[in-house]
Coordinates of N, CA and C and ligand atoms in Angstrom, one line a residue:
X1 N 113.7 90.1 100.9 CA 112.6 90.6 101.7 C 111.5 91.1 100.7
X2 N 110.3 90.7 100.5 CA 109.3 90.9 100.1 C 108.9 92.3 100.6
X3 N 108.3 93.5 99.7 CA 107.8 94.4 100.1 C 106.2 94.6 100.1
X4 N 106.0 95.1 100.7 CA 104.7 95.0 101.4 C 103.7 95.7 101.0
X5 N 103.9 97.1 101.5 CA 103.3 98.3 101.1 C 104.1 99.7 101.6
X6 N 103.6 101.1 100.9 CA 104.3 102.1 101.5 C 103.1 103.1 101.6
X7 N 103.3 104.0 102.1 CA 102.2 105.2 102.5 C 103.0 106.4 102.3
X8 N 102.0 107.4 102.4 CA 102.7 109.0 102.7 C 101.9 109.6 103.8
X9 N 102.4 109.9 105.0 CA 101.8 109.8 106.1 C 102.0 111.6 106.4
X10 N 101.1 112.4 106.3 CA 101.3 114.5 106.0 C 101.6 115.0 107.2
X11 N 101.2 114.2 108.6 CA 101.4 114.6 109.8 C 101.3 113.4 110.7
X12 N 101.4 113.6 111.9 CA 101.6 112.8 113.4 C 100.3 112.3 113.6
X13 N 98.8 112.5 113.2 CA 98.0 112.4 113.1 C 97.9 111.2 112.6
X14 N 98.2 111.5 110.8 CA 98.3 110.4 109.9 C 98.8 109.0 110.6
X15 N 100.3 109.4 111.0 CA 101.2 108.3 111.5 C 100.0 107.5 112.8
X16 N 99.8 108.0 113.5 CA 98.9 107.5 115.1 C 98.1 106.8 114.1
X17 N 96.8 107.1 113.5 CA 96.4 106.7 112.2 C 96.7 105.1 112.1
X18 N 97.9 105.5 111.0 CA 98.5 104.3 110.5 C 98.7 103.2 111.8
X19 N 99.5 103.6 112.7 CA 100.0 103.0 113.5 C 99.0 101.9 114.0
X20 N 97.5 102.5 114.1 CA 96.8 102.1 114.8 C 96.0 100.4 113.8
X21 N 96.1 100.9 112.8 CA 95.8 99.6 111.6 C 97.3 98.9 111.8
X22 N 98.3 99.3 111.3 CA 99.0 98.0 111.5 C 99.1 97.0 112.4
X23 N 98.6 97.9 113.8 CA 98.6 97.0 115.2 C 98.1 95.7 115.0
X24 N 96.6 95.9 113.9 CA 95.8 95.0 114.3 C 96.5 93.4 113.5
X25 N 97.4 93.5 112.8 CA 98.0 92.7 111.9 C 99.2 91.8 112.9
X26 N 99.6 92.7 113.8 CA 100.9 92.2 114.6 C 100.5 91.3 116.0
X27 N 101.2 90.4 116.2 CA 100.8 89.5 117.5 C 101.7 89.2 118.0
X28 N 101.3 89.0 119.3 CA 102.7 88.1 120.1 C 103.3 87.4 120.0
X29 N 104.9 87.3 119.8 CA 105.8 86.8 119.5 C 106.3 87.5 118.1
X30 N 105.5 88.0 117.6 CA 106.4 89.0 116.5 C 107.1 90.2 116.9
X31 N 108.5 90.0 116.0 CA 109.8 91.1 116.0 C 109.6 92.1 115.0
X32 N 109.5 93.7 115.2 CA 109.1 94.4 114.2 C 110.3 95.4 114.3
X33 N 111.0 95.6 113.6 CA 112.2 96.3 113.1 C 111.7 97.7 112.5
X34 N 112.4 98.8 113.3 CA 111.7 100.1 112.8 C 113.5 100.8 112.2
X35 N 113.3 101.4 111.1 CA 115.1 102.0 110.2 C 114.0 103.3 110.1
X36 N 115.2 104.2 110.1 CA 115.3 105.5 109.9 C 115.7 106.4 110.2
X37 N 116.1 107.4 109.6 CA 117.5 108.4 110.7 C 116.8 108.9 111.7
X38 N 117.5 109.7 112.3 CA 117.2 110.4 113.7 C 116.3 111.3 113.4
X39 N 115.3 111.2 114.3 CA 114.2 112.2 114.4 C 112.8 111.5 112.8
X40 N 113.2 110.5 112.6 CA 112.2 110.2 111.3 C 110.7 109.7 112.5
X41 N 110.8 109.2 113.5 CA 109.7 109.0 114.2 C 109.5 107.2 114.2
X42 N 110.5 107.1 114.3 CA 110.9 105.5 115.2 C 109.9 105.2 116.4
X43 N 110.5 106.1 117.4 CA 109.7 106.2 118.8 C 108.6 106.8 119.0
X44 N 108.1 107.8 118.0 CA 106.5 108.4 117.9 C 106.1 107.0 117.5
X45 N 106.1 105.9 116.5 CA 105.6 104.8 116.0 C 105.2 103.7 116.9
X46 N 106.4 103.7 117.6 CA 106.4 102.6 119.0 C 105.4 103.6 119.7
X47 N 105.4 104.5 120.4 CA 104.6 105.1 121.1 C 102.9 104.7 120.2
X48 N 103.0 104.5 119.3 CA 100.9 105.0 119.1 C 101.0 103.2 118.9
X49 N 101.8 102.3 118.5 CA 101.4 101.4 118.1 C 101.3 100.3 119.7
X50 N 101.9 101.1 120.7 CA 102.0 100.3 121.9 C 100.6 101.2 122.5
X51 N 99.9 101.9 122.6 CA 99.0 102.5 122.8 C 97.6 101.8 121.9
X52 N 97.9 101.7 121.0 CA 96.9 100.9 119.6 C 96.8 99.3 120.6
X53 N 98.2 98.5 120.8 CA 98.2 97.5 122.0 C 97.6 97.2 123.0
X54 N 97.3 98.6 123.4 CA 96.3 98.6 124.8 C 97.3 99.1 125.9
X55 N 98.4 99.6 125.6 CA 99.4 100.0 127.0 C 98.8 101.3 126.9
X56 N 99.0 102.0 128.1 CA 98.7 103.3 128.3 C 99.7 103.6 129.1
X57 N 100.9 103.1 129.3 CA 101.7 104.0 130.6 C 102.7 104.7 129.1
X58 N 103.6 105.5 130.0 CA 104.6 105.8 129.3 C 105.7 105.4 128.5
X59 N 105.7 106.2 127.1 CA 106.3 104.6 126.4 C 107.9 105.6 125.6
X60 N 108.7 105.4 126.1 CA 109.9 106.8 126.1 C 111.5 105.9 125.1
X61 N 111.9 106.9 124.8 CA 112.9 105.9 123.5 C 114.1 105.3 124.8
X62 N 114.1 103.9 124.3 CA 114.9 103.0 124.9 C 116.7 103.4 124.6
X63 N 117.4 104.7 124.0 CA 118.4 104.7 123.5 C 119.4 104.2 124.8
X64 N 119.7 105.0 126.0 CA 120.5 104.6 127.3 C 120.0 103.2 127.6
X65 N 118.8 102.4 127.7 CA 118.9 101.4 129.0 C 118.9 100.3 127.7
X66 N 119.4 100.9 126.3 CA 118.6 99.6 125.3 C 117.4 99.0 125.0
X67 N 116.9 98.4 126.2 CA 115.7 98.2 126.3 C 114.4 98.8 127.6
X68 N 113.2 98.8 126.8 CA 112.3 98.7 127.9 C 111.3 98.1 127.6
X69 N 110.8 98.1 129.1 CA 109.9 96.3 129.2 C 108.2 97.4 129.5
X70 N 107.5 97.0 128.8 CA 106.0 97.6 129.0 C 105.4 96.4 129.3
X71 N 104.4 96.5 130.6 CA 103.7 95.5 131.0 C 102.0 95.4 130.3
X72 N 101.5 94.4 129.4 CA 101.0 94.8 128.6 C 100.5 93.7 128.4
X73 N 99.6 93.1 127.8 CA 99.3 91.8 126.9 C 98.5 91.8 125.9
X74 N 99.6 91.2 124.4 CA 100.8 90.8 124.9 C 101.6 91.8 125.3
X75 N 102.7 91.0 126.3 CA 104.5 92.0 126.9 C 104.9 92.6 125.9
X76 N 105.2 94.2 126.0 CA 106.0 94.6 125.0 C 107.4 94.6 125.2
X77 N 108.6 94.7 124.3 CA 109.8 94.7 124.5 C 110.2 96.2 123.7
X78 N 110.6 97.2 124.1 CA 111.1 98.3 123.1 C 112.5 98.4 123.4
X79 N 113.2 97.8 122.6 CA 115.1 98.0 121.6 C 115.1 99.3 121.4
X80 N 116.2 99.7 121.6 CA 116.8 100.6 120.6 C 118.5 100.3 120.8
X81 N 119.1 99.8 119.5 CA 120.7 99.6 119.3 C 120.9 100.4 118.7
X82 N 121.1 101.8 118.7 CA 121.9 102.5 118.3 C 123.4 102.6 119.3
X83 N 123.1 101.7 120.6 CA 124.8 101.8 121.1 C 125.4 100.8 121.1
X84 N 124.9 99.7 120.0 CA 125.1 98.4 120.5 C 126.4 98.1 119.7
X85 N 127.6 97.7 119.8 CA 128.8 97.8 119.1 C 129.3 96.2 118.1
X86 N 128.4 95.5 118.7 CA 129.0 93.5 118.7 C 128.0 92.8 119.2
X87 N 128.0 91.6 118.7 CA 127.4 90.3 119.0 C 127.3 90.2 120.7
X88 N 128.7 90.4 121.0 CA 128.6 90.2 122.5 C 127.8 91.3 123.4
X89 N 127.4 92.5 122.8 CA 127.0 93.4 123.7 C 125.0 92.9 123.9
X90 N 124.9 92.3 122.6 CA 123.5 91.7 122.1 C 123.1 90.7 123.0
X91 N 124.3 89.8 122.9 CA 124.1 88.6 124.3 C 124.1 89.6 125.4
X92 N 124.7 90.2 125.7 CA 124.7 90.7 127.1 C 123.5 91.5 127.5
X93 N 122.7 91.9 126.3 CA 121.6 92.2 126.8 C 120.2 91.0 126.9
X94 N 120.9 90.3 126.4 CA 119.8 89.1 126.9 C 118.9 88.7 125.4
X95 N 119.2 89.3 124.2 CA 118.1 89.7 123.3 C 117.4 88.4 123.1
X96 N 118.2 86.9 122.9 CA 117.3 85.8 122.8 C 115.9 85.9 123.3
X97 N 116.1 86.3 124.5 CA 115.1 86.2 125.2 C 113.7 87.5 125.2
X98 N 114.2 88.3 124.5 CA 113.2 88.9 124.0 C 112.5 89.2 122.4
X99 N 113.3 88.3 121.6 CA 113.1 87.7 119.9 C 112.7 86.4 119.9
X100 N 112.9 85.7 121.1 CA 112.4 84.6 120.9 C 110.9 84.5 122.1
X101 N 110.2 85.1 122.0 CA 109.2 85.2 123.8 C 108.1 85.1 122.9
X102 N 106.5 85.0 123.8 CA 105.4 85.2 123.5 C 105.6 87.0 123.2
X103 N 106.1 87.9 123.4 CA 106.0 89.5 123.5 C 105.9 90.1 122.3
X104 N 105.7 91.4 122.0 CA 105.8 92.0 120.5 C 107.3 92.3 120.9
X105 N 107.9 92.7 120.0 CA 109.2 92.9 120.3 C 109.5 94.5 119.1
X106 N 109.8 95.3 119.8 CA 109.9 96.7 118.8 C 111.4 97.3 118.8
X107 N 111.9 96.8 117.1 CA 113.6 97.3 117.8 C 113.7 98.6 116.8
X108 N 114.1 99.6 117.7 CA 114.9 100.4 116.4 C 116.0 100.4 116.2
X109 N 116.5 101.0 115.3 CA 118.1 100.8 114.7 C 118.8 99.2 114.4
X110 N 117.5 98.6 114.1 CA 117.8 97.4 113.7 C 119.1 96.4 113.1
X111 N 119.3 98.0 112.5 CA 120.6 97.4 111.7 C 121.9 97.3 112.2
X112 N 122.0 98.3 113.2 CA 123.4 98.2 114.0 C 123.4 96.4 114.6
X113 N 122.7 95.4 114.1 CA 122.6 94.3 114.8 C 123.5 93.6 113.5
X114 N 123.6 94.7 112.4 CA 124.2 93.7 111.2 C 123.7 92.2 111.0
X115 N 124.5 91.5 111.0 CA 124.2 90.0 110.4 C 123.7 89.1 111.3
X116 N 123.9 89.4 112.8 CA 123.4 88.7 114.0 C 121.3 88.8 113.1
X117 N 121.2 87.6 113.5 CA 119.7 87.2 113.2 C 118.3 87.7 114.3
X118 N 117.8 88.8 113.9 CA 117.0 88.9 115.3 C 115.7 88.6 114.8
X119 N 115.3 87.7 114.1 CA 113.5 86.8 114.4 C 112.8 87.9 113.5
X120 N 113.3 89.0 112.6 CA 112.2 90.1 112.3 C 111.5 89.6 111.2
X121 N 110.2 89.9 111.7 CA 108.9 89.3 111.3 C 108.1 90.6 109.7
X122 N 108.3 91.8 110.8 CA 108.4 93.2 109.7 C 109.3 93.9 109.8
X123 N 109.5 95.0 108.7 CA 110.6 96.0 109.1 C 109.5 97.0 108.5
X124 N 109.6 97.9 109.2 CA 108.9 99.5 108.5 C 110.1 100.6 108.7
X125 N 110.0 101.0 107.6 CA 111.0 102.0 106.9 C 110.4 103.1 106.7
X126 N 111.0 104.2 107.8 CA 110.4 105.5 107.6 C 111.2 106.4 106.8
X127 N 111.2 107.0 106.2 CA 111.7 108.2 105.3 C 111.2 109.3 105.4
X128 N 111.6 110.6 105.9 CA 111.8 112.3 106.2 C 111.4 112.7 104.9
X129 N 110.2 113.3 104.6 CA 110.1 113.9 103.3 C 110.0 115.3 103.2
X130 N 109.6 115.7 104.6 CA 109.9 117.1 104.9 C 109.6 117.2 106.5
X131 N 109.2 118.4 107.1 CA 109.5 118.3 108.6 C 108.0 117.8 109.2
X132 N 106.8 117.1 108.7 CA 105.5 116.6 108.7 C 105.4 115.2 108.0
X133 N 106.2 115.4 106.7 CA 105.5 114.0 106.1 C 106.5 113.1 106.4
X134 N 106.1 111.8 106.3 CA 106.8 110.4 106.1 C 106.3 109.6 105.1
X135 N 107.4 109.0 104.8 CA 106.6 107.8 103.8 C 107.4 106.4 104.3
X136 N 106.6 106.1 104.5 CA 106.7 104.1 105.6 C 106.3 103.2 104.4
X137 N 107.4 102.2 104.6 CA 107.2 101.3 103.8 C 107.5 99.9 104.8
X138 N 106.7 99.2 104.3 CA 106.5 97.7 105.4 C 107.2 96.7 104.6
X139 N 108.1 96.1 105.0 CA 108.4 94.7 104.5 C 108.0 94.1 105.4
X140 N 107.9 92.8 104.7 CA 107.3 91.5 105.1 C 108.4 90.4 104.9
X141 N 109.2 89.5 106.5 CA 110.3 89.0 106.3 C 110.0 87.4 106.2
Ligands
LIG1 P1 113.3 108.6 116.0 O1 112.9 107.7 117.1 O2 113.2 108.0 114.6 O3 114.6 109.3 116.2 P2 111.2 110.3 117.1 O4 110.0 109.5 117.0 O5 111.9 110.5 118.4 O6 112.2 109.8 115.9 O7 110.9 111.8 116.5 C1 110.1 112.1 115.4 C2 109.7 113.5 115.4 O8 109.1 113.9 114.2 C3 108.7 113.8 116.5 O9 109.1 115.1 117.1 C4 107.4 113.9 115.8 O10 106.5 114.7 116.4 C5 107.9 114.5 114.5 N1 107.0 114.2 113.3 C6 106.5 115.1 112.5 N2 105.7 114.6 111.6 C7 105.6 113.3 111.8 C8 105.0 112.2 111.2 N3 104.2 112.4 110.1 N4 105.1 111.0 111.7 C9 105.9 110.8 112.8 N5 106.5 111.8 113.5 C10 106.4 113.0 113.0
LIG2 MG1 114.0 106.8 118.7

């Protein structure tokens, strides 16, 4: 994986900010893989960059339903596998069909997908540097 770039991002501000420039880079049919521990701002990211999109409804972490569908154009798809255990639970959520679509597709916890191939186009890598900053780093896949 080719790296991209990284930032240091001082507040929520910053991030909405950022979020809002990378939008302009991302298009339909791209998979964008968000890593980082709990509470690094996964779902703050999905939230300003599906807003940067043009969605304006509510955009809330997918952990229980795995996914949610934002009506949008392009369609957004927001993942979150943190419960996902196996390949089979991945089919059973249908994910073909949301890695392979015209839609943006925003997964966090990407990795719980291990070796299964999900189409990711970026990954942004947030990192906790204290209880305000982050430093995001973009690969390019
Ligand atoms: P995750 O989805 O990675 O578990 P969340 O987005 O749910 O994380 O939570 C991130 C939390 O960190 C939010 O409460 C957010 O307000 C806070 N936060 C503080 N500083 C930042 C920052 N610079 N960028 C993003 N979130 C931040
Ligand atoms: Mg989250």
């Amino acid at each position: 994986m080719k790296k991209e770039f990284s930032c240091l991002l001082a507040n929520e501000q910053e991030t909405m900010h950022w979020a809002f420039s990378f939008a302009k880079i991302i298009k339909g049919g791209d998979v964008i893989a968000l890593e980082g521990d709990l509470g690094a701002g996964k779902t703050t990211i999905c939230k300003w960059l599906c807003k940067a999109l043009g969605f304006n409804g509510v955009v809330s972490s997918p952990s229980y339903a795995i996914v949610n569908e934002y009506q949008n154009e392009p369609f957004i798809y927001h993942l979150d596998l943190y419960r996902i255990k196996n390949e089979t639970d991945l089919q059973d959520i249908g994910i073909d069909s949301f890695i392979y679509s015209n839609a943006i597709t925003l997964i966090e916890w990407a990795k719980m997908a291990k070796s299964f191939p999900l189409n990711i186009k970026y990954t942004v890598a947030i990192k906790i540097i204290n209880e305000n900053t982050r430093e995001i780093t973009v690969f390019n896949s």
